[in-house]
Amino acid sequence: MSEPQPLLQLPQTAEAVPSIQEMRFWLDKVVCWGQAEGPDTHKETSLHLSRLKDFLQQLLRLINNMEVLCQLATEEDDAPAQTLMKKINIPPKDYDLKVLRKMVALLQETIGKSCSSFGDINQRCSCDNMLATSKACVPLVTCPEAAPLIGALLQQPVTCVRAALSEHFLHAVSSAYSSRCLSLEEQAVVALWYHNLSSLEEAVLRLLECALTYGGPIPQKQVEQSLLPRACAQHCSIFLVVNDIFRSILKQAEGTECVKYFVRAFTSCFLREVALQHQHLHQTSVSLKAMFPQSPQSLLLPLLTRPTEMPRQAWRHHLMWLSGSLQRLAEEEEDGDGDDNSSTGSGRFHKVFEGWFLLVQCSHWVQVAVQLLVTSEPKDCAPLLWLLTFYHHPTNRGHHRALHLVRGQEAWDHLHYLFLARPFPIDRLQSLVTLLSPQPQPPSLSPSVTLDLLVNFAVFHHSPSASTEIVQMVVDRCGLLDGAEWLLRSLEIRMNEDNCLSSDTERVHLRIQAFQNTLTHMHVASGPAKK
């Protein structure tokens, strides 16, 4: 007895899919026949009837194949086929998978053909079946065999008005991918974010949630592994959406250090990916204005330039210029604060917010400023101190920037004296503790600026003989142990990223580790008391 033959031999691509030329030929013929009458037209129609019949049968097979996809995906029962397969010993599941794989390969090859409409919406092209194919794939989104076809649909270049994907398909793919029921290659994931806004928003918020629950400053490597920075570098439109999400979050949580740190880390990863693509892939780089359209243009290049890209001797002058430029923006806001014209007022506030938002994204310059404050003379510290205060408290309205600036100046004076005097004066120490402690009368001022100064003085001052004792006493009395630990961790990460931020990197790292050990012991000692 001979071996049983396969139940169904799927036609090859050339037979199963009518070519674009054939479709155009028959459409033109139908239009011509409909517009003309006479013996010649009837004669030509009779001559072409046989070929037209073959073409229509070919087209019908393609439509039926699309229906097969839906049937295989929904596992609809076909009783006669099931009975026949049982008699010839072909497992129905194996048969369905083979048919599905062939159909997927067939459709993948079809949609991979380049667009042939050349921008003329009156011409038919290979993009015509994109929408139909994407709709047919909706039931298949959790089927592993369909993943290559789904990836091909997502990555098909949108060069034609007809190359649209079904919104239902995009929603189904996004849902399946987020619930980990669908595995996609990296470029397919990027394409999904490009096509589907809700999928992109979900990815950004998931990464942000990961950063907030990390237990400290999130390392840049973890941000890079998320694929989002690379997607932003490939598609400027994705970066603009991500930036808008950050903008909205910062308006609600502007005082949260971990959010600001995350935004800076993400922006740094994004700019690194942009540079890598420009260098290695020789892609035309998008202009800074296109990537940061709402930012004050005069501040873009100066803030986006990293400290490592200029001599150390130029840092102070560069920061003086940045501080002066941002201060002028803030003064314009304050001068027009009583303006009755609400649209003008909102425009001013928008400029100040965008300047602050860009500073948050490039807050490596804030770190350089607070380091320079450690070694500055009293006459040189005002612009740097203003920049640090603006970073923590961007406006005078709800943030009381002017009051924080006065308090920051007082803190700097006490720290400058404490780290030079031998032995350190107790009255200065007590004054510093008072500045960091909650005040009974309003407004309640944040300790952020003073704590930032304290940690940096302890790490970068050249004569820290009593620095450990100062930090230990101040942090313990003010209850700022967690805040100090977080600042030390973020400082350590930044030092690892940019070793040239300090001329004595090894000494600084050793000092950071020593302070971290001290704070860890304090945490352990305070544990039983908290319980």
Short mmCIF file of C-alpha atoms in Angstrom, two decimals:
data_model
loop_
_atom_site.label_atom_id
_atom_site.label_comp_id
_atom_site.label_asym_id
_atom_site.label_seq_id
_atom_site.Cartn_x
_atom_site.Cartn_y
_atom_site.Cartn_z
CA MET A 1 0.00 0.00 0.00
CA SER A 2 1.38 3.39 -0.96
CA GLU A 3 2.10 6.10 1.62
CA PRO A 4 -0.79 8.53 2.22
CA GLN A 5 -0.38 11.82 0.41
CA PRO A 6 -0.68 15.16 2.21
CA LEU A 7 -4.26 16.26 2.37
CA LEU A 8 -3.56 19.73 0.98
CA GLN A 9 -0.74 21.13 -1.10
CA LEU A 10 -0.90 24.93 -0.76
CA PRO A 11 -0.25 26.77 -4.02
CA GLN A 12 2.99 28.59 -4.38
CA THR A 13 3.19 32.36 -4.09
CA ALA A 14 3.13 32.96 -7.84
CA GLU A 15 -0.15 31.03 -8.15
CA ALA A 16 -1.82 32.14 -4.96
CA VAL A 17 -1.31 35.90 -5.19
CA PRO A 18 -2.35 37.84 -8.29
CA SER A 19 0.39 40.21 -9.35
CA ILE A 20 -0.03 43.97 -9.23
CA GLN A 21 0.32 44.13 -13.00
CA GLU A 22 -2.51 41.62 -13.45
CA MET A 23 -4.82 43.53 -11.12
CA ARG A 24 -4.09 46.80 -12.89
CA PHE A 25 -4.58 45.18 -16.32
CA TRP A 26 -8.01 43.78 -15.50
CA LEU A 27 -9.19 46.92 -13.75
CA ASP A 28 -8.25 48.96 -16.80
CA LYS A 29 -10.04 46.46 -19.03
CA VAL A 30 -13.22 46.57 -16.97
CA VAL A 31 -13.21 50.38 -17.02
CA CYS A 32 -12.65 50.36 -20.78
CA TRP A 33 -15.41 47.82 -21.45
CA GLY A 34 -17.83 49.77 -19.30
CA GLN A 35 -17.24 52.99 -21.22
CA ALA A 36 -17.36 51.64 -24.77
CA GLU A 37 -19.94 49.76 -26.80
CA GLY A 38 -19.88 48.16 -30.23
CA PRO A 39 -18.88 44.98 -32.07
CA ASP A 40 -15.15 45.47 -31.37
CA THR A 41 -15.75 45.74 -27.64
CA HIS A 42 -17.92 42.61 -27.59
CA LYS A 43 -15.30 40.73 -29.61
CA GLU A 44 -12.48 41.72 -27.26
CA THR A 45 -14.61 40.80 -24.24
CA SER A 46 -15.23 37.33 -25.65
CA LEU A 47 -11.51 36.83 -26.31
CA HIS A 48 -10.59 37.72 -22.72
CA LEU A 49 -13.33 35.86 -20.86
CA SER A 50 -11.25 32.73 -20.29
CA ARG A 51 -8.29 34.65 -18.86
CA LEU A 52 -10.63 36.79 -16.73
CA LYS A 53 -12.18 33.62 -15.31
CA ASP A 54 -8.71 32.30 -14.32
CA PHE A 55 -7.84 35.62 -12.68
CA LEU A 56 -11.07 35.73 -10.68
CA GLN A 57 -10.56 32.14 -9.49
CA GLN A 58 -7.03 33.06 -8.44
CA LEU A 59 -8.37 36.05 -6.51
CA LEU A 60 -11.05 33.89 -4.89
CA ARG A 61 -8.39 31.43 -3.68
CA LEU A 62 -6.52 34.30 -2.01
CA ILE A 63 -9.70 35.42 -0.24
CA ASN A 64 -10.39 31.85 0.86
CA ASN A 65 -6.84 31.59 2.21
CA MET A 66 -7.50 34.62 4.41
CA GLU A 67 -10.56 32.81 5.74
CA VAL A 68 -8.40 29.76 6.50
CA LEU A 69 -6.26 31.95 8.71
CA CYS A 70 -9.26 33.00 10.73
CA GLN A 71 -10.52 29.44 10.97
CA LEU A 72 -7.15 28.12 12.15
CA ALA A 73 -6.83 30.91 14.69
CA THR A 74 -10.29 30.44 16.16
CA GLU A 75 -10.07 26.63 16.00
CA GLU A 76 -13.44 26.37 14.28
CA ASP A 77 -14.49 22.77 13.78
CA ASP A 78 -14.57 21.51 10.19
CA ALA A 79 -16.20 18.05 10.57
CA PRO A 80 -15.51 16.63 7.07
CA ALA A 81 -11.84 17.65 7.16
CA GLN A 82 -11.43 16.25 10.66
CA THR A 83 -12.95 12.92 9.60
CA LEU A 84 -10.73 12.65 6.53
CA MET A 85 -7.54 13.47 8.47
CA LYS A 86 -8.45 10.84 11.06
CA LYS A 87 -8.79 8.17 8.37
CA ILE A 88 -5.38 8.91 6.83
CA ASN A 89 -3.61 9.22 10.20
CA ILE A 90 -2.74 12.95 10.11
CA PRO A 91 -3.09 14.60 13.55
CA PRO A 92 -5.40 17.61 13.10
CA LYS A 93 -3.18 19.86 15.21
CA ASP A 94 -0.07 19.08 13.13
CA TYR A 95 -2.00 19.65 9.94
CA ASP A 96 -3.35 23.00 11.16
CA LEU A 97 0.12 24.17 12.19
CA LYS A 98 1.62 23.26 8.80
CA VAL A 99 -1.14 25.08 6.98
CA LEU A 100 -0.80 28.09 9.28
CA ARG A 101 2.98 28.28 8.78
CA LYS A 102 2.59 28.16 5.01
CA MET A 103 -0.08 30.82 5.09
CA VAL A 104 2.06 33.04 7.31
CA ALA A 105 5.05 32.64 4.98
CA LEU A 106 2.87 33.39 1.98
CA LEU A 107 1.39 36.56 3.45
CA GLN A 108 4.75 37.67 4.86
CA GLU A 109 6.27 37.46 1.39
CA THR A 110 3.34 39.38 -0.07
CA ILE A 111 3.50 42.32 2.34
CA GLY A 112 7.26 42.44 1.97
CA LYS A 113 6.95 43.64 -1.60
CA SER A 114 7.83 47.28 -2.08
CA CYS A 115 5.15 49.88 -2.59
CA SER A 116 4.43 50.47 -6.28
CA SER A 117 1.98 53.38 -6.13
CA PHE A 118 4.67 56.09 -6.16
CA GLY A 119 2.37 58.39 -4.20
CA ASP A 120 -0.48 58.22 -6.75
CA ILE A 121 -3.62 57.33 -4.79
CA ASN A 122 -5.39 56.33 -8.00
CA GLN A 123 -2.99 53.46 -8.65
CA ARG A 124 -3.27 50.07 -7.02
CA CYS A 125 -0.22 48.77 -5.20
CA SER A 126 1.01 45.94 -2.99
CA CYS A 127 0.02 47.92 0.13
CA ASP A 128 -3.68 47.34 -0.59
CA ASN A 129 -3.81 44.11 1.42
CA MET A 130 -2.03 45.50 4.51
CA LEU A 131 -5.25 46.44 6.27
CA ALA A 132 -6.99 43.16 5.39
CA THR A 133 -4.00 41.08 6.49
CA SER A 134 -3.69 42.94 9.79
CA LYS A 135 -7.40 42.37 10.48
CA ALA A 136 -7.03 38.67 9.70
CA CYS A 137 -4.12 38.45 12.16
CA VAL A 138 -6.11 39.73 15.15
CA PRO A 139 -7.09 36.22 16.34
CA LEU A 140 -3.49 35.06 15.82
CA VAL A 141 -1.65 37.52 18.07
CA THR A 142 -0.95 34.92 20.78
CA CYS A 143 0.04 32.23 18.28
CA PRO A 144 3.87 31.84 18.10
CA GLU A 145 3.70 30.76 14.45
CA ALA A 146 2.20 34.13 13.50
CA ALA A 147 4.89 36.24 15.23
CA PRO A 148 7.04 36.65 12.05
CA LEU A 149 4.02 37.90 10.10
CA ILE A 150 3.02 40.28 12.90
CA GLY A 151 6.58 41.61 13.06
CA ALA A 152 6.66 42.09 9.28
CA LEU A 153 3.35 43.98 9.35
CA LEU A 154 4.59 46.27 12.11
CA GLN A 155 7.90 46.99 10.38
CA GLN A 156 6.49 47.58 6.91
CA PRO A 157 7.52 51.15 5.96
CA VAL A 158 4.58 53.53 5.78
CA THR A 159 5.36 54.89 2.31
CA CYS A 160 1.81 54.80 1.02
CA VAL A 161 -1.60 56.05 2.12
CA ARG A 162 -2.86 52.46 1.83
CA ALA A 163 -0.21 50.95 4.11
CA ALA A 164 -2.40 51.31 7.18
CA LEU A 165 -2.77 48.75 9.94
CA SER A 166 -6.01 47.95 11.68
CA GLU A 167 -6.40 49.75 15.02
CA HIS A 168 -7.96 46.56 16.35
CA PHE A 169 -4.81 44.68 15.28
CA LEU A 170 -2.51 47.20 16.98
CA HIS A 171 -4.55 47.07 20.19
CA ALA A 172 -4.52 43.25 20.17
CA VAL A 173 -0.76 43.10 19.57
CA SER A 174 -0.11 45.68 22.30
CA SER A 175 -2.26 43.77 24.77
CA ALA A 176 -0.64 40.41 23.93
CA TYR A 177 2.88 41.84 24.15
CA SER A 178 2.31 43.63 27.47
CA SER A 179 0.82 40.45 28.99
CA ARG A 180 3.83 38.48 27.65
CA CYS A 181 1.65 36.29 25.43
CA LEU A 182 3.52 37.46 22.33
CA SER A 183 7.26 37.49 21.70
CA LEU A 184 8.55 40.12 19.27
CA GLU A 185 12.01 40.99 17.99
CA GLU A 186 13.46 44.31 19.14
CA GLN A 187 12.75 46.18 15.93
CA ALA A 188 9.17 44.90 15.89
CA VAL A 189 8.73 46.25 19.44
CA VAL A 190 10.06 49.64 18.34
CA ALA A 191 7.66 49.58 15.39
CA LEU A 192 4.77 48.75 17.74
CA TRP A 193 5.61 51.80 19.88
CA TYR A 194 5.82 53.90 16.73
CA HIS A 195 2.35 52.81 15.60
CA ASN A 196 0.55 52.55 18.95
CA LEU A 197 0.60 55.41 21.47
CA SER A 198 -0.92 53.46 24.35
CA SER A 199 1.73 50.75 24.02
CA LEU A 200 4.48 53.40 24.14
CA GLU A 201 2.94 55.10 27.19
CA GLU A 202 2.68 51.77 28.98
CA ALA A 203 6.36 51.00 28.31
CA VAL A 204 7.47 54.42 29.63
CA LEU A 205 5.35 54.18 32.79
CA ARG A 206 6.54 50.62 33.41
CA LEU A 207 10.17 51.76 33.23
CA LEU A 208 9.43 54.72 35.50
CA GLU A 209 7.73 52.42 38.02
CA CYS A 210 10.80 50.20 37.95
CA ALA A 211 12.97 53.26 38.69
CA LEU A 212 10.75 54.38 41.58
CA THR A 213 10.76 50.93 43.20
CA TYR A 214 14.47 50.30 42.63
CA GLY A 215 15.39 51.44 46.13
CA GLY A 216 17.92 54.03 44.96
CA PRO A 217 19.09 55.86 41.83
CA ILE A 218 18.49 53.55 38.86
CA PRO A 219 21.74 52.72 36.96
CA GLN A 220 21.94 53.81 33.34
CA LYS A 221 22.57 50.21 32.22
CA GLN A 222 19.09 49.28 33.37
CA VAL A 223 17.60 52.20 31.45
CA GLU A 224 19.55 51.21 28.32
CA GLN A 225 18.29 47.61 28.52
CA SER A 226 14.70 48.85 28.27
CA LEU A 227 15.14 49.54 24.51
CA LEU A 228 13.27 52.84 24.89
CA PRO A 229 16.33 55.14 24.48
CA ARG A 230 17.26 53.34 21.25
CA ALA A 231 13.68 53.60 19.97
CA CYS A 232 13.71 57.33 20.71
CA ALA A 233 16.99 57.72 18.81
CA GLN A 234 15.53 55.90 15.79
CA HIS A 235 12.28 57.85 15.73
CA CYS A 236 12.21 61.48 16.82
CA SER A 237 8.41 61.25 17.12
CA ILE A 238 8.77 58.56 19.81
CA PHE A 239 11.17 60.77 21.77
CA LEU A 240 8.75 63.70 21.59
CA VAL A 241 5.97 61.56 23.08
CA VAL A 242 8.27 60.20 25.80
CA ASN A 243 9.43 63.73 26.61
CA ASP A 244 5.81 64.87 26.94
CA ILE A 245 5.16 62.04 29.39
CA PHE A 246 8.18 63.12 31.45
CA ARG A 247 7.00 66.72 31.26
CA SER A 248 3.57 65.78 32.66
CA ILE A 249 5.04 63.62 35.42
CA LEU A 250 7.48 66.32 36.53
CA LYS A 251 4.67 68.87 36.78
CA GLN A 252 3.03 66.58 39.33
CA ALA A 253 6.16 65.31 41.12
CA GLU A 254 8.71 68.09 40.57
CA GLY A 255 10.17 67.75 44.06
CA THR A 256 10.79 64.00 43.81
CA GLU A 257 14.53 63.48 43.40
CA CYS A 258 14.24 59.95 42.05
CA VAL A 259 11.97 61.14 39.21
CA LYS A 260 14.36 63.95 38.28
CA TYR A 261 17.29 61.55 38.42
CA PHE A 262 15.45 59.07 36.17
CA VAL A 263 14.67 61.78 33.59
CA ARG A 264 18.34 62.80 33.52
CA ALA A 265 19.52 59.18 33.17
CA PHE A 266 17.07 58.50 30.33
CA THR A 267 18.03 61.67 28.44
CA SER A 268 21.71 60.79 28.79
CA CYS A 269 21.09 57.27 27.39
CA PHE A 270 19.03 58.72 24.54
CA LEU A 271 21.72 61.22 23.52
CA ARG A 272 24.34 58.46 23.63
CA GLU A 273 22.20 56.32 21.30
CA VAL A 274 21.78 59.26 18.92
CA ALA A 275 25.57 59.71 18.79
CA LEU A 276 26.14 55.96 18.22
CA GLN A 277 23.67 55.84 15.34
CA HIS A 278 25.27 58.88 13.76
CA GLN A 279 28.80 57.41 14.08
CA HIS A 280 28.28 53.73 13.27
CA LEU A 281 25.16 53.67 11.11
CA HIS A 282 25.97 56.95 9.30
CA GLN A 283 22.40 58.13 9.75
CA THR A 284 21.58 61.79 9.29
CA SER A 285 21.21 63.21 12.78
CA VAL A 286 18.02 65.06 13.64
CA SER A 287 18.57 68.68 14.68
CA LEU A 288 18.49 69.57 18.37
CA LYS A 289 15.65 71.96 17.67
CA ALA A 290 13.55 69.10 16.28
CA MET A 291 14.27 66.90 19.31
CA PHE A 292 13.70 69.69 21.88
CA PRO A 293 11.26 72.05 20.13
CA GLN A 294 9.84 73.58 23.34
CA SER A 295 13.16 74.20 25.10
CA PRO A 296 14.76 77.69 25.13
CA GLN A 297 16.93 77.41 22.01
CA SER A 298 19.77 79.52 23.39
CA LEU A 299 20.21 77.00 26.23
CA LEU A 300 20.05 73.80 24.17
CA LEU A 301 23.65 73.31 23.07
CA PRO A 302 25.24 74.72 26.26
CA LEU A 303 23.20 72.36 28.48
CA LEU A 304 23.39 69.31 26.21
CA THR A 305 27.19 69.62 26.06
CA ARG A 306 28.56 67.29 28.73
CA PRO A 307 31.25 68.45 31.20
CA THR A 308 33.56 65.78 29.77
CA GLU A 309 33.42 67.55 26.40
CA MET A 310 35.17 70.71 27.58
CA PRO A 311 38.26 71.56 29.69
CA ARG A 312 37.80 71.67 33.46
CA GLN A 313 39.06 75.25 33.45
CA ALA A 314 36.01 76.28 31.42
CA TRP A 315 33.39 74.79 33.77
CA ARG A 316 33.01 77.77 36.07
CA HIS A 317 32.61 80.28 33.25
CA HIS A 318 30.16 77.96 31.49
CA LEU A 319 28.06 77.60 34.65
CA MET A 320 28.08 81.35 35.22
CA TRP A 321 26.61 81.82 31.76
CA LEU A 322 23.97 79.10 32.30
CA SER A 323 22.98 80.57 35.66
CA GLY A 324 22.68 84.07 34.21
CA SER A 325 20.55 82.89 31.26
CA LEU A 326 18.14 80.94 33.46
CA GLN A 327 17.99 83.79 35.96
CA ARG A 328 16.88 86.19 33.24
CA LEU A 329 14.09 83.78 32.28
CA ALA A 330 12.96 83.59 35.90
CA GLU A 331 13.11 87.38 36.35
CA GLU A 332 10.87 87.86 33.30
CA GLU A 333 8.33 85.56 34.95
CA GLU A 334 8.50 87.42 38.25
CA ASP A 335 8.26 90.85 36.58
CA GLY A 336 5.04 89.78 34.86
CA ASP A 337 3.59 87.88 37.80
CA GLY A 338 0.92 90.52 38.36
CA ASP A 339 -0.05 90.73 34.69
CA ASP A 340 -3.79 90.32 34.23
CA ASN A 341 -3.32 88.83 30.78
CA SER A 342 -3.57 85.12 31.56
CA SER A 343 -2.25 83.99 28.17
CA THR A 344 0.85 86.14 28.55
CA GLY A 345 1.36 84.89 32.08
CA SER A 346 1.05 81.23 31.08
CA GLY A 347 3.54 81.86 28.28
CA ARG A 348 6.09 83.19 30.76
CA PHE A 349 5.56 80.27 33.14
CA HIS A 350 5.89 77.89 30.19
CA LYS A 351 9.31 79.33 29.31
CA VAL A 352 10.55 79.02 32.90
CA PHE A 353 9.25 75.46 33.17
CA GLU A 354 10.88 74.45 29.87
CA GLY A 355 14.18 75.98 30.98
CA TRP A 356 13.97 74.07 34.27
CA PHE A 357 12.90 70.86 32.50
CA LEU A 358 15.96 71.05 30.24
CA LEU A 359 18.15 71.65 33.29
CA VAL A 360 16.67 68.52 34.92
CA GLN A 361 17.46 66.53 31.77
CA CYS A 362 21.04 67.84 31.85
CA SER A 363 21.50 67.96 35.62
CA HIS A 364 25.10 66.78 35.34
CA TRP A 365 25.81 70.54 35.23
CA VAL A 366 24.03 70.96 38.58
CA GLN A 367 26.38 68.32 40.01
CA VAL A 368 29.39 70.23 38.67
CA ALA A 369 27.99 73.45 40.18
CA VAL A 370 27.59 72.00 43.66
CA GLN A 371 31.10 70.51 43.46
CA LEU A 372 32.55 73.90 42.56
CA LEU A 373 30.63 75.47 45.46
CA VAL A 374 32.73 73.35 47.82
CA THR A 375 35.94 75.12 46.73
CA SER A 376 34.48 78.53 45.81
CA GLU A 377 35.30 81.79 47.52
CA PRO A 378 32.34 83.75 49.01
CA LYS A 379 32.45 86.30 46.16
CA ASP A 380 32.13 83.55 43.49
CA CYS A 381 29.41 81.35 44.94
CA ALA A 382 26.23 83.42 44.28
CA PRO A 383 25.55 82.33 40.62
CA LEU A 384 26.32 78.68 41.39
CA LEU A 385 24.13 78.74 44.48
CA TRP A 386 21.29 80.30 42.47
CA LEU A 387 21.55 77.52 39.86
CA LEU A 388 21.42 74.82 42.56
CA THR A 389 18.42 76.50 44.22
CA PHE A 390 16.62 76.90 40.88
CA TYR A 391 17.09 73.17 40.19
CA HIS A 392 15.39 72.26 43.48
CA HIS A 393 12.87 75.16 43.57
CA PRO A 394 12.22 76.59 40.09
CA THR A 395 9.75 79.40 40.90
CA ASN A 396 8.95 81.94 43.57
CA ARG A 397 5.22 81.19 43.59
CA GLY A 398 4.75 77.73 45.10
CA HIS A 399 8.40 76.87 45.61
CA HIS A 400 9.59 79.94 47.59
CA ARG A 401 12.83 80.05 45.63
CA ALA A 402 13.91 83.39 47.15
CA LEU A 403 13.56 82.05 50.72
CA HIS A 404 15.38 78.84 49.80
CA LEU A 405 18.17 80.88 48.22
CA VAL A 406 18.65 82.86 51.46
CA ARG A 407 18.68 79.63 53.45
CA GLY A 408 21.10 78.02 50.99
CA GLN A 409 23.48 80.98 51.38
CA GLU A 410 23.35 80.59 55.16
CA ALA A 411 24.02 76.85 54.87
CA TRP A 412 27.00 77.46 52.57
CA ASP A 413 28.45 80.00 55.04
CA HIS A 414 28.16 77.53 57.95
CA LEU A 415 29.62 74.63 55.95
CA HIS A 416 32.45 76.75 54.58
CA TYR A 417 33.42 77.71 58.11
CA LEU A 418 32.85 74.23 59.65
CA PHE A 419 35.11 72.43 57.19
CA LEU A 420 37.95 74.93 57.66
CA ALA A 421 37.85 75.49 61.45
CA ARG A 422 39.79 73.24 63.87
CA PRO A 423 38.10 72.19 66.04
CA PHE A 424 34.72 72.83 64.41
CA PRO A 425 32.53 75.28 66.32
CA ILE A 426 29.44 73.73 67.95
CA ASP A 427 27.35 76.89 67.42
CA ARG A 428 27.84 76.66 63.64
CA LEU A 429 26.87 73.00 63.73
CA GLN A 430 23.72 73.79 65.68
CA SER A 431 22.82 76.54 63.20
CA LEU A 432 23.16 74.04 60.35
CA VAL A 433 20.91 71.56 62.19
CA THR A 434 18.32 74.31 62.64
CA LEU A 435 18.36 75.08 58.91
CA LEU A 436 17.75 71.42 58.07
CA SER A 437 15.04 70.85 60.69
CA PRO A 438 11.30 71.40 59.99
CA GLN A 439 10.20 74.91 60.91
CA PRO A 440 7.10 75.47 63.09
CA GLN A 441 6.01 78.56 61.19
CA PRO A 442 4.99 78.56 57.49
CA PRO A 443 6.18 78.33 54.85
CA SER A 444 7.72 74.91 55.38
CA LEU A 445 11.00 74.90 53.47
CA SER A 446 12.61 71.85 51.95
CA PRO A 447 16.10 70.74 53.14
CA SER A 448 17.13 69.69 49.61
CA VAL A 449 19.63 72.48 48.87
CA THR A 450 21.27 72.33 52.31
CA LEU A 451 21.50 68.52 52.29
CA ASP A 452 22.99 68.58 48.78
CA LEU A 453 25.64 71.06 49.96
CA LEU A 454 26.40 69.03 53.11
CA VAL A 455 26.97 65.75 51.22
CA ASN A 456 29.16 67.39 48.58
CA PHE A 457 31.24 69.28 51.16
CA ALA A 458 31.81 65.98 52.98
CA VAL A 459 32.90 64.18 49.80
CA PHE A 460 34.89 66.82 47.88
CA HIS A 461 36.42 69.12 50.52
CA HIS A 462 40.21 68.77 50.66
CA SER A 463 40.50 68.85 54.46
CA PRO A 464 37.78 66.55 55.78
CA SER A 465 39.33 65.64 59.14
CA ALA A 466 35.99 66.12 60.92
CA SER A 467 33.66 65.58 57.95
CA THR A 468 32.40 62.17 59.11
CA GLU A 469 31.53 63.50 62.53
CA ILE A 470 29.78 66.57 61.05
CA VAL A 471 27.67 64.51 58.64
CA GLN A 472 26.82 61.93 61.29
CA MET A 473 25.66 64.51 63.82
CA VAL A 474 23.67 66.65 61.37
CA VAL A 475 21.95 63.75 59.58
CA ASP A 476 21.11 61.99 62.83
CA ARG A 477 19.65 65.06 64.53
CA CYS A 478 17.61 66.11 61.47
CA GLY A 479 16.31 62.66 60.53
CA LEU A 480 17.71 62.87 56.98
CA LEU A 481 19.48 59.51 56.86
CA ASP A 482 17.55 58.19 53.82
CA GLY A 483 18.05 61.42 51.87
CA ALA A 484 21.79 61.45 52.54
CA GLU A 485 22.13 57.79 51.50
CA TRP A 486 20.26 58.45 48.26
CA LEU A 487 22.49 61.43 47.41
CA LEU A 488 25.65 59.40 48.04
CA ARG A 489 24.46 56.59 45.77
CA SER A 490 23.54 58.97 42.97
CA LEU A 491 26.89 60.72 43.35
CA GLU A 492 28.72 57.40 43.15
CA ILE A 493 26.86 56.44 39.95
CA ARG A 494 27.63 59.80 38.33
CA MET A 495 31.29 59.54 39.28
CA ASN A 496 31.43 56.12 37.62
CA GLU A 497 29.83 57.55 34.47
CA ASP A 498 32.11 60.61 34.24
CA ASN A 499 35.40 59.97 35.99
CA CYS A 500 36.75 63.37 35.03
CA LEU A 501 34.17 65.14 37.23
CA SER A 502 36.86 64.98 39.90
CA SER A 503 40.62 65.43 39.56
CA ASP A 504 41.13 62.92 42.39
CA THR A 505 38.72 60.14 41.50
CA GLU A 506 40.19 57.38 43.67
CA ARG A 507 40.17 59.53 46.82
CA VAL A 508 36.59 60.61 46.15
CA HIS A 509 35.41 57.01 45.66
CA LEU A 510 37.07 55.94 48.91
CA ARG A 511 35.42 58.81 50.74
CA ILE A 512 31.99 57.97 49.30
CA GLN A 513 32.38 54.35 50.42
CA ALA A 514 33.44 55.46 53.89
CA PHE A 515 30.37 57.68 54.25
CA GLN A 516 28.11 54.94 52.92
CA ASN A 517 29.47 52.56 55.56
CA THR A 518 28.89 55.18 58.27
CA LEU A 519 25.29 55.76 57.18
CA THR A 520 24.67 52.00 56.93
CA HIS A 521 25.82 51.55 60.55
CA MET A 522 23.54 54.42 61.55
CA HIS A 523 20.65 52.70 59.79
CA VAL A 524 21.32 49.44 61.62
CA ALA A 525 21.62 51.25 64.95
CA SER A 526 18.34 53.12 64.40
CA GLY A 527 16.45 49.97 63.38
CA PRO A 528 15.40 48.76 66.87
CA ALA A 529 14.44 52.29 67.89
CA LYS A 530 12.08 52.58 64.91
CA LYS A 531 10.43 49.30 65.80
#
